[in-house]
Short mmCIF file of C-alpha atoms in Angstrom, two decimals:
data_model
loop_
_atom_site.label_atom_id
_atom_site.label_comp_id
_atom_site.label_asym_id
_atom_site.label_seq_id
_atom_site.Cartn_x
_atom_site.Cartn_y
_atom_site.Cartn_z
CA MET A 29 20.49 12.40 -15.68
CA SER A 30 21.76 13.36 -12.21
CA GLU A 31 21.89 11.52 -9.28
CA ILE A 32 19.44 11.96 -6.20
CA ALA A 33 21.21 13.36 -3.19
CA VAL A 34 19.06 11.41 -0.51
CA VAL A 35 19.07 8.24 -2.21
CA ALA A 36 22.65 8.39 -3.47
CA GLY A 37 23.91 9.15 0.19
CA GLY A 38 25.44 12.07 -1.25
CA ARG A 39 25.04 16.35 -0.60
CA ALA A 40 22.65 18.11 -2.02
CA ALA A 41 23.63 21.47 -3.68
CA TRP A 42 21.00 23.13 -2.00
CA ARG A 43 22.69 23.02 1.52
CA ASP A 44 26.09 22.37 2.71
CA ALA A 45 24.83 19.96 5.50
CA PRO A 46 26.88 17.20 6.39
CA ASP A 47 23.98 14.70 5.70
CA THR A 48 21.08 16.09 3.60
CA ARG A 49 19.00 13.06 4.51
CA ARG A 50 19.34 13.74 7.94
CA VAL A 51 17.94 17.42 7.75
CA LEU A 52 15.04 16.06 5.37
CA GLN A 53 14.43 13.45 8.39
CA LEU A 54 14.15 15.73 11.12
CA ALA A 55 12.06 18.27 8.93
CA LEU A 56 9.82 14.96 8.66
CA ALA A 57 9.77 14.55 12.30
CA GLY A 58 8.73 18.30 12.86
CA LEU A 59 5.45 17.69 10.44
CA TRP A 60 4.90 14.43 12.71
CA LEU A 61 5.10 16.38 15.79
CA LEU A 62 3.17 19.35 14.53
CA ASP A 63 0.33 16.55 13.43
CA ALA A 64 0.38 15.23 16.97
CA LEU A 65 0.01 18.89 18.69
CA LEU A 66 -2.82 19.38 16.31
CA GLN A 67 -4.44 16.21 17.15
CA TYR A 68 -4.45 17.03 20.98
CA GLN A 69 -6.70 20.21 20.05
CA PRO A 70 -10.02 19.79 21.96
CA MET A 71 -12.25 19.46 19.00
CA MET A 72 -10.37 16.12 18.15
CA PHE A 73 -11.66 14.72 21.18
CA SER A 74 -15.37 14.98 20.25
CA ARG A 75 -17.70 13.23 18.10
CA ALA A 76 -17.16 15.99 15.32
CA PHE A 77 -13.58 14.23 14.47
CA GLY A 78 -15.56 10.99 13.91
CA GLN A 79 -17.87 12.48 11.91
CA SER A 80 -15.41 14.44 9.68
CA LEU A 81 -13.89 10.97 9.23
CA ALA A 82 -17.05 9.16 8.10
CA ALA A 83 -17.55 11.94 5.42
CA THR A 84 -14.31 10.67 3.75
CA ALA A 85 -16.26 7.34 2.70
CA ASP A 86 -18.55 9.31 0.46
CA GLY A 87 -17.93 8.65 -3.36
CA ASN A 88 -15.39 5.59 -2.68
CA PRO A 89 -16.17 2.17 -3.76
CA GLY A 90 -17.97 -0.15 -1.18
CA PHE A 91 -14.86 -2.13 -0.15
CA ILE A 92 -12.83 1.19 0.62
CA ALA A 93 -15.88 2.81 2.06
CA ARG A 94 -17.16 0.21 4.37
CA PRO A 95 -14.26 0.15 6.72
CA ILE A 96 -13.87 3.74 6.94
CA THR A 97 -17.49 3.97 8.26
CA TRP A 98 -17.03 1.45 10.74
CA ASP A 99 -13.63 3.05 11.79
CA ALA A 100 -15.49 6.51 11.90
CA THR A 101 -18.45 4.98 14.26
CA LEU A 102 -15.90 3.27 16.70
CA ILE A 103 -13.99 6.49 17.09
CA GLN A 104 -17.47 8.75 17.59
CA GLN A 105 -18.06 6.04 20.63
CA HIS A 106 -14.75 6.08 21.78
CA ALA A 107 -13.81 9.64 20.83
CA VAL A 108 -11.39 10.44 23.83
CA ALA A 109 -9.53 7.15 24.39
CA LEU A 110 -9.08 6.70 20.64
CA ASN A 111 -7.98 10.28 20.04
CA VAL A 112 -5.39 10.11 22.93
CA VAL A 113 -3.99 6.84 21.42
CA PHE A 114 -4.04 8.64 17.81
CA ALA A 115 -2.14 11.87 19.01
CA THR A 116 0.14 10.01 21.12
CA ILE A 117 1.38 7.47 18.43
CA GLN A 118 2.02 10.83 15.95
CA LEU A 119 3.93 12.50 18.97
CA LEU A 120 6.05 9.34 19.36
CA LEU A 121 6.42 9.08 15.55
CA GLY A 122 8.03 12.70 15.57
CA LEU A 123 10.12 12.37 18.59
CA GLY A 124 11.21 8.83 17.31
CA ILE A 125 12.39 10.24 14.13
CA ALA A 126 14.30 12.92 15.55
CA PHE A 127 16.24 10.51 17.99
CA ARG A 128 18.76 8.67 16.03
CA PRO A 129 18.93 5.48 18.02
CA THR A 130 14.92 4.91 17.07
CA VAL A 131 15.06 6.80 13.46
CA ARG A 132 14.58 3.19 11.29
CA LEU A 133 11.76 1.94 13.68
CA ALA A 134 9.85 5.31 13.80
CA LEU A 135 10.24 5.41 10.11
CA ALA A 136 8.79 2.16 9.55
CA ALA A 137 6.01 2.76 12.05
CA SER A 138 5.29 5.97 10.47
CA VAL A 139 4.93 4.22 6.91
CA ALA A 140 2.35 1.75 8.43
CA TRP A 141 0.58 4.62 10.33
CA ALA A 142 0.56 6.92 7.30
CA VAL A 143 -1.09 4.27 5.04
CA GLY A 144 -3.71 3.23 7.61
CA VAL A 145 -4.51 7.03 8.08
CA TRP A 146 -4.74 7.55 4.19
CA TRP A 147 -7.49 4.97 3.92
CA PHE A 148 -9.28 5.03 7.25
CA GLY A 149 -8.94 9.05 7.86
CA GLU A 150 -8.62 10.38 4.25
CA GLY A 151 -10.42 8.04 2.05
CA LEU A 152 -7.52 7.31 0.14
CA GLY A 153 -7.47 11.13 -0.45
CA GLY A 154 -10.41 10.79 -2.76
CA VAL A 155 -8.52 9.68 -5.70
CA LEU A 156 -11.03 7.08 -6.37
CA THR A 157 -14.41 9.40 -6.23
CA GLY A 158 -13.70 11.38 -9.09
CA THR A 159 -13.81 14.61 -7.20
CA ALA A 160 -10.34 15.02 -5.83
CA SER A 161 -8.64 17.88 -6.87
CA PRO A 162 -4.67 18.45 -6.47
CA VAL A 163 -5.40 21.73 -5.56
CA THR A 164 -7.08 20.93 -2.27
CA GLY A 165 -4.87 18.21 -1.33
CA ALA A 166 -5.40 15.31 -3.58
CA PRO A 167 -3.78 12.62 -3.16
CA GLY A 168 -3.95 13.13 0.53
CA ALA A 169 -1.24 14.44 2.76
CA ALA A 170 -0.86 10.68 4.57
CA ILE A 171 0.39 9.06 1.76
CA LEU A 172 3.10 11.62 1.08
CA TYR A 173 4.32 11.02 4.76
CA ALA A 174 4.60 7.19 3.85
CA LEU A 175 6.67 8.29 0.51
CA LEU A 176 8.98 10.58 2.35
CA ALA A 177 9.62 7.80 5.02
CA VAL A 178 10.68 5.39 2.25
CA LEU A 179 12.86 7.81 0.42
CA LEU A 180 14.50 9.17 3.87
CA TRP A 181 14.96 5.41 4.86
CA PRO A 182 18.61 5.66 6.26
CA ALA A 183 19.98 2.57 4.24
CA ARG A 184 18.57 3.32 0.91
CA ALA A 185 15.15 1.48 0.80
CA VAL A 186 14.82 2.30 -2.78
CA ASP A 187 17.50 2.91 -5.81
CA THR A 188 17.66 6.10 -7.87
CA ARG A 189 15.37 4.37 -10.41
CA ALA A 190 12.53 3.41 -8.06
CA ALA A 191 12.55 6.81 -6.58
CA ARG A 192 12.50 8.40 -9.85
CA SER A 193 9.54 5.97 -10.71
CA LEU A 194 7.72 6.99 -7.52
CA TRP A 195 8.05 10.94 -8.51
CA LEU A 196 6.45 10.28 -11.82
CA VAL A 197 3.70 8.45 -10.85
CA LEU A 198 2.89 11.13 -8.14
CA TRP A 199 3.12 13.89 -10.35
CA LEU A 200 1.31 12.31 -13.39
CA GLY A 201 -1.12 11.48 -10.80
CA LEU A 202 -1.91 14.98 -10.10
CA ALA A 203 -2.00 15.86 -13.86
CA TRP A 204 -4.59 13.03 -14.25
CA LEU A 205 -6.62 14.39 -11.30
CA ALA A 206 -6.44 17.89 -12.52
CA LEU A 207 -7.96 16.84 -15.78
CA GLN A 208 -11.01 15.00 -14.05
CA PRO A 209 -14.30 16.31 -15.20
CA ALA A 210 -15.30 17.40 -11.81
CA ASN A 211 -12.09 19.67 -11.88
CA ARG A 212 -11.72 20.74 -15.61
CA ALA A 213 -15.59 22.18 -15.46
CA PRO A 214 -15.38 26.02 -16.17
CA TRP A 215 -16.63 27.17 -12.64
CA ALA A 216 -15.19 24.01 -10.61
CA LEU A 217 -12.21 25.68 -9.07
CA HIS A 218 -13.80 29.25 -8.61
CA ASP A 219 -16.54 27.49 -6.61
CA THR A 220 -14.22 25.30 -4.65
CA LEU A 221 -12.02 28.51 -3.59
CA ALA A 222 -14.92 30.60 -3.05
CA GLY A 223 -16.49 27.70 -0.66
CA MET A 224 -13.42 28.00 1.56
CA GLU A 225 -13.81 31.65 2.08
CA ASN A 226 -15.22 31.02 5.85
CA GLY A 227 -13.03 30.30 8.70
CA GLY A 228 -9.58 31.78 9.65
CA PRO A 229 -8.27 35.27 9.69
CA GLY A 230 -9.87 37.63 7.24
CA ARG A 231 -6.64 38.12 5.04
CA MET A 232 -7.12 34.31 4.09
CA ALA A 233 -10.67 34.86 3.29
CA ALA A 234 -9.54 37.63 1.12
CA LEU A 235 -6.85 35.60 -0.63
CA GLU A 236 -9.70 32.93 -1.38
CA ARG A 237 -11.91 35.35 -2.61
CA ASP A 238 -9.46 37.20 -5.02
CA ALA A 239 -8.17 33.51 -6.36
CA ALA A 240 -11.68 32.81 -7.20
CA THR A 241 -12.36 35.86 -8.70
CA LEU A 242 -9.33 35.66 -10.83
CA ILE A 243 -10.19 32.08 -12.23
CA GLY A 244 -13.72 32.93 -12.42
CA GLY A 245 -15.12 30.46 -15.40
CA HIS A 246 -11.57 29.93 -16.72
CA GLY A 247 -11.36 26.36 -15.06
CA LEU A 248 -10.64 24.44 -18.09
CA ALA A 249 -7.94 26.33 -18.97
CA VAL A 250 -6.57 26.43 -15.39
CA SER A 251 -6.81 22.60 -15.33
CA ILE A 252 -4.72 22.34 -18.44
CA VAL A 253 -2.04 24.52 -17.35
CA LEU A 254 -1.90 22.77 -14.04
CA ALA A 255 -1.81 19.53 -15.72
CA ALA A 256 1.19 20.58 -18.00
CA ALA A 257 3.24 21.98 -15.13
CA PHE A 258 2.56 18.85 -13.15
CA THR A 259 3.65 16.62 -16.27
CA LEU A 260 7.07 19.07 -16.63
CA VAL A 261 7.52 18.48 -12.85
CA ALA A 262 6.92 14.59 -13.18
CA VAL A 263 9.54 14.01 -16.15
CA GLY A 264 11.93 16.66 -14.72
CA VAL A 265 13.90 14.50 -12.32
CA TYR A 266 14.89 12.35 -15.72
CA LEU A 267 16.64 15.49 -17.10
CA PRO A 268 20.18 16.83 -16.69
CA ARG A 269 21.07 18.63 -13.35
CA PRO A 270 20.14 22.29 -14.47
CA ALA A 271 16.72 21.50 -15.85
CA ALA A 272 15.77 19.24 -12.78
CA VAL A 273 16.80 21.61 -10.50
CA THR A 274 14.35 24.24 -12.56
CA THR A 275 11.34 21.56 -12.39
CA LEU A 276 12.20 20.92 -8.62
CA VAL A 277 11.81 24.95 -7.97
CA LEU A 278 8.76 24.82 -10.08
CA ALA A 279 7.31 21.97 -7.76
CA ILE A 280 8.37 23.75 -4.75
CA ALA A 281 6.53 27.11 -6.31
CA ILE A 282 3.50 24.88 -7.08
CA ALA A 283 3.48 23.45 -3.57
CA GLY A 284 3.27 26.93 -2.24
CA VAL A 285 0.60 28.21 -4.23
CA ILE A 286 -1.38 24.86 -3.57
CA TRP A 287 -0.98 25.31 0.28
CA ALA A 288 -1.74 29.10 0.46
CA VAL A 289 -4.43 29.13 -1.94
CA GLY A 290 -6.17 25.88 -2.53
CA GLU A 291 -5.42 24.64 0.82
CA LYS A 292 -5.55 27.85 3.07
CA PHE A 293 -2.29 26.89 4.62
CA GLY A 294 -3.70 23.50 5.73
CA MET A 295 -6.83 25.51 7.44
CA ILE A 296 -4.38 25.41 10.72
CA LEU A 297 -5.64 28.95 11.69
CA ALA A 298 -9.77 28.03 11.02
CA GLY A 299 -9.19 25.02 13.84
CA GLY A 300 -9.90 21.72 13.56
CA ALA A 301 -7.15 20.69 11.11
CA THR A 302 -5.30 17.32 11.71
CA ASP A 303 -2.34 17.92 9.54
CA PRO A 304 -1.04 21.01 7.51
CA ASN A 305 -2.00 19.30 4.29
CA SER A 306 -0.16 18.21 1.17
CA GLY A 307 1.47 21.62 0.25
CA PRO A 308 4.64 21.56 2.88
CA LEU A 309 4.96 17.37 1.97
CA LEU A 310 5.12 18.24 -1.65
CA ALA A 311 7.96 21.13 -1.09
CA LEU A 312 9.87 18.68 0.94
CA LEU A 313 9.54 15.77 -1.54
CA ALA A 314 10.99 18.15 -4.24
CA LEU A 315 13.93 18.58 -1.95
CA ALA A 316 14.19 15.11 -1.18
CA TYR A 317 14.55 14.92 -4.90
CA TRP A 318 17.25 17.51 -5.10
CA PRO A 319 20.28 16.28 -7.64
CA ALA A 320 23.42 15.14 -5.84
CA ARG A 321 26.18 17.84 -6.31
CA THR A 322 28.80 16.75 -9.27
CA ALA A 323 32.26 15.90 -7.41
CA PRO A 324 35.17 17.53 -9.28
CA GLY A 325 36.23 15.77 -11.86
CA GLU A 326 33.19 13.85 -12.65
CA ALA A 327 31.43 16.37 -14.79
CA GLY A 328 31.61 15.07 -18.12
CA ARG A 329 31.97 11.12 -17.05
CA PRO A 330 29.53 9.06 -18.65
CA MET B 15 -9.76 21.70 26.36
CA PRO B 16 -8.36 18.19 25.97
CA PRO B 17 -9.23 15.66 28.63
CA ALA B 18 -7.56 15.69 32.01
CA LEU B 19 -5.21 12.57 31.49
CA ILE B 20 -3.48 14.34 28.67
CA LEU B 21 -3.19 17.83 30.85
CA ASP B 22 -2.01 15.51 33.82
CA ALA B 23 0.62 13.74 31.56
CA PHE B 24 2.52 17.04 30.18
CA ALA B 25 2.10 18.40 34.11
CA ALA B 26 4.00 15.48 35.14
CA VAL B 27 6.66 15.91 32.83
CA MET B 28 6.97 19.41 33.79
CA LEU B 29 7.16 18.43 37.36
CA ALA B 30 10.17 16.31 36.50
CA VAL B 31 11.64 19.40 34.49
CA ALA B 32 11.43 21.21 37.56
CA ALA B 33 12.59 18.67 39.51
CA VAL B 34 15.98 18.12 37.49
CA SER B 35 16.43 22.05 37.38
CA ALA B 36 16.10 22.62 41.08
CA ALA B 37 18.70 19.82 41.56
CA ARG B 38 21.15 21.22 39.07
CA LEU B 39 20.82 24.47 41.02
CA ALA B 40 21.35 22.97 44.15
CA ALA B 41 24.31 20.86 43.03
CA ALA B 42 25.76 24.33 41.71
CA ARG B 43 25.90 25.43 45.36
CA PRO B 44 25.09 28.72 44.96
CA TRP B 45 25.53 30.02 48.63
CA ARG B 46 29.30 29.27 48.48
CA ARG B 47 31.69 32.06 46.96
CA GLY B 48 32.50 31.92 43.65
CA GLU B 49 30.01 29.29 42.42
CA THR B 50 28.22 30.28 39.42
CA VAL B 51 24.53 29.33 38.85
CA ALA B 52 23.34 28.45 35.64
CA ASP B 53 20.53 30.90 34.54
CA ILE B 54 18.72 28.66 32.30
CA ASP B 55 18.30 26.28 34.92
CA ILE B 56 16.56 29.10 36.93
CA ALA B 57 14.44 29.85 33.81
CA HIS B 58 13.59 25.89 33.33
CA LEU B 59 12.60 25.99 36.92
CA LEU B 60 10.36 28.98 36.82
CA MET B 61 8.61 28.14 33.53
CA ALA B 62 8.16 24.55 34.42
CA ILE B 63 6.23 25.67 37.60
CA ALA B 64 4.49 28.13 35.79
CA MET B 65 3.21 25.47 33.23
CA ASN B 66 2.15 23.17 36.00
CA GLY B 67 -0.12 25.56 37.17
CA MET B 68 -1.45 26.21 33.76
CA LEU B 69 -1.84 22.62 33.15
CA THR B 70 -3.46 21.43 36.38
CA GLY B 71 -5.38 23.89 38.37
CA SER B 72 -4.37 21.98 41.77
CA LEU B 73 -0.82 22.86 41.05
CA ARG B 74 -1.42 26.55 41.04
CA THR B 75 1.13 28.54 43.10
CA ILE B 76 1.43 32.20 43.12
CA PRO B 77 -1.41 34.39 41.25
CA VAL B 78 -1.43 34.90 37.77
CA VAL B 79 -0.44 38.85 38.10
CA ALA B 80 2.71 37.50 40.18
CA TRP B 81 3.73 35.05 37.58
CA GLU B 82 3.27 37.76 34.58
CA SER B 83 5.63 40.24 36.54
CA ALA B 84 8.06 37.43 37.07
CA LEU B 85 8.11 36.12 33.43
CA SER B 86 8.62 39.63 32.30
CA VAL B 87 11.51 39.97 34.53
CA LEU B 88 12.71 36.65 32.85
CA LEU B 89 12.02 37.85 29.63
CA ALA B 90 13.72 40.97 30.09
CA TRP B 91 16.79 39.09 31.30
CA LEU B 92 16.83 36.84 28.30
CA VAL B 93 16.63 39.57 25.91
CA PHE B 94 19.82 41.12 27.84
CA ARG B 95 21.70 37.77 27.84
CA ALA B 96 20.81 37.23 24.24
CA ALA B 97 21.90 40.74 23.14
CA ARG B 98 25.17 40.00 25.40
CA ASP B 99 25.75 37.11 23.58
CA VAL B 100 25.33 38.35 20.31
CA ARG B 101 27.79 41.25 21.02
CA ALA B 102 30.37 38.42 22.20
CA SER B 103 30.23 35.73 19.74
CA GLY B 104 27.38 36.90 16.99
CA LEU B 105 24.09 35.55 16.32
CA ARG B 106 23.69 32.03 17.51
CA THR B 107 20.59 29.74 18.04
CA LEU B 108 20.77 28.87 21.59
CA PRO B 109 20.16 32.13 23.15
CA ALA B 110 17.29 32.95 20.49
CA VAL B 111 15.45 29.81 21.38
CA HIS B 112 15.60 30.72 25.15
CA LEU B 113 13.98 33.86 24.37
CA VAL B 114 11.27 32.42 22.32
CA HIS B 115 10.57 30.16 25.41
CA GLY B 116 10.35 33.40 27.51
CA ALA B 117 8.25 35.18 25.34
CA ALA B 118 5.79 32.15 24.50
CA MET B 119 5.35 31.78 28.45
CA LEU B 120 4.35 35.57 29.08
CA TYR B 121 2.44 35.25 25.64
CA MET B 122 0.43 32.15 27.17
CA PHE B 123 -0.09 34.11 30.40
CA LEU B 124 -1.39 37.01 28.63
CA ALA B 125 -3.42 34.94 26.03
CA ALA B 126 -5.11 33.26 29.04
CA ALA B 127 -6.53 36.36 30.37
CA GLN B 128 -7.37 37.62 26.82
CA PRO B 129 -8.26 34.45 24.72
CA SER B 130 -8.32 34.80 20.90
CA ARG B 131 -5.64 37.82 20.74
CA TYR B 132 -3.11 37.02 18.08
CA PRO B 133 -3.87 33.42 17.50
CA ALA B 134 -1.31 33.55 14.54
CA LEU B 135 1.18 34.41 17.04
CA ALA B 136 0.83 31.29 19.05
CA TYR B 137 1.28 28.89 16.12
CA ALA B 138 4.13 30.68 15.20
CA PHE B 139 5.52 30.12 18.58
CA ALA B 140 4.64 26.50 18.52
CA LEU B 141 6.35 25.89 14.98
CA ILE B 142 9.35 27.48 16.18
CA LEU B 143 9.52 25.61 19.58
CA ALA B 144 8.39 22.20 17.61
CA GLY B 145 11.06 22.51 15.60
CA TYR B 146 13.74 23.38 17.61
CA ALA B 147 12.37 20.50 20.04
CA VAL B 148 13.20 18.24 17.25
CA TRP B 149 16.43 19.65 16.39
CA ASP B 150 17.63 19.40 19.98
CA LEU B 151 16.51 15.89 20.24
CA ASP B 152 18.92 14.94 17.26
CA ARG B 153 21.63 16.62 18.83
CA LEU B 154 21.24 15.00 21.90
CA SER B 155 20.96 11.54 20.64
CA ALA B 156 24.28 12.49 18.69
CA GLY B 157 25.77 13.05 22.22
CA ARG B 158 26.51 16.96 21.52
CA PRO B 159 25.30 19.10 23.88
CA SER B 160 24.54 18.35 27.88
CA ALA B 161 21.82 15.69 27.54
CA VAL B 162 20.18 16.84 31.03
CA THR B 163 19.76 20.67 29.49
CA ALA B 164 18.84 19.40 26.12
CA GLY B 165 16.29 17.06 27.50
CA CYS B 166 14.85 19.54 29.81
CA ARG B 167 14.57 21.94 26.70
CA THR B 168 12.99 19.35 24.40
CA ALA B 169 10.46 18.48 26.97
CA MET B 170 9.61 22.33 27.57
CA GLY B 171 9.37 23.04 24.08
CA VAL B 172 6.90 20.09 23.37
CA THR B 173 4.91 20.90 26.30
CA MET B 174 5.02 24.70 25.47
CA ALA B 175 3.96 23.92 21.81
CA PHE B 176 1.09 21.71 22.92
CA MET B 177 -0.02 24.53 25.36
CA LEU B 178 -0.18 27.26 22.50
CA ILE B 179 -1.89 25.01 19.93
CA VAL B 180 -4.61 24.16 22.50
CA MET B 181 -5.11 27.65 23.74
CA ALA B 182 -4.97 29.09 20.02
#
């Protein structure tokens, strides 16, 4: 088993950066900044934003759904004022992580904010509804922001064992979601992708259409393949370095496919997106788990 | 468009950038022989004033056509400067970012006249500018570049990215 670079404080082999953790922190800061800018879009200042949040309550247990409905109603009533606050908080999180003296404060605040958004804005990513699909963004982008903030904490918030456990839980969770009845039904994935054709440039719609046609009624087979790939990625961080690297590359490739096909690049070009969805975050997470470079003379040590 | 409060806040930031850039230009005393003026301060001053006019109608200065011409000249100068830097010291990030600033500014004026032209380009510009703003802020807080210039560049990058996404 190899050491994880950002957790161990070492250098990842993928880059000769002086501080891998800092580079990944800056990527996280960039994503928060992008979220803030998307949150400033004109549509977010209308009642439509609150209505889209209210929709995430559907299918959730009552104790999860009721606060979402309350929150969404409040946002619809005070759409402008609250959205100014939301967007500005995210702007400050992005700038705060990028600015070295405030990185700890901003990372800590980002965990609290991300967990709040995961519940009140994403309905826990739909993981309790039985219909959430990893292909379309489950378990929700917000919780991945929180996970990244914990992993990239400047002073090792978690040890290697805990970090690996979090990775295992995340990817086994994705495998479990892929095999849920709503996702493994023969035409489920086809219908999901076909339903995403509208919105965005024509080439993206063509990509969705082609992917839906390719999958057709083979939803069960695709779900099994996805679950197997997710499981392989999940256990990959426990393998020796070369195998771990291979599974992390696989994780990045899966994240890319999910982002392009299932998430339509976060629907950013279609307008109305508040974040780039889970694809870029899964890829960033994979980079955060990149094994540390073995120092000369360490090879072969127990 | 977003509420006036947000547009005014970004306009205030751009006014501050314009004021700082003007102060730096005055401090450089260009009227004295042998003094050099930082062209980037001129670029920041021009772009900050132009963005102010776009963000708040009451701060409009010259007609759009005049801005398009001025920004075209500025972009041509930044292209020349970047090419000269590449020849002298190879490919570097900073001149390229100034180039992106200039191109994004011109794009915004052209897109304002003809909405929905190449929205993907607006997002591409916004991503580059936001990414570099984050990088700049990190370097600034590590005490590497000139804090004033990097601060102005960060503020301009974030404001420009905001405007591009709102316009897209």
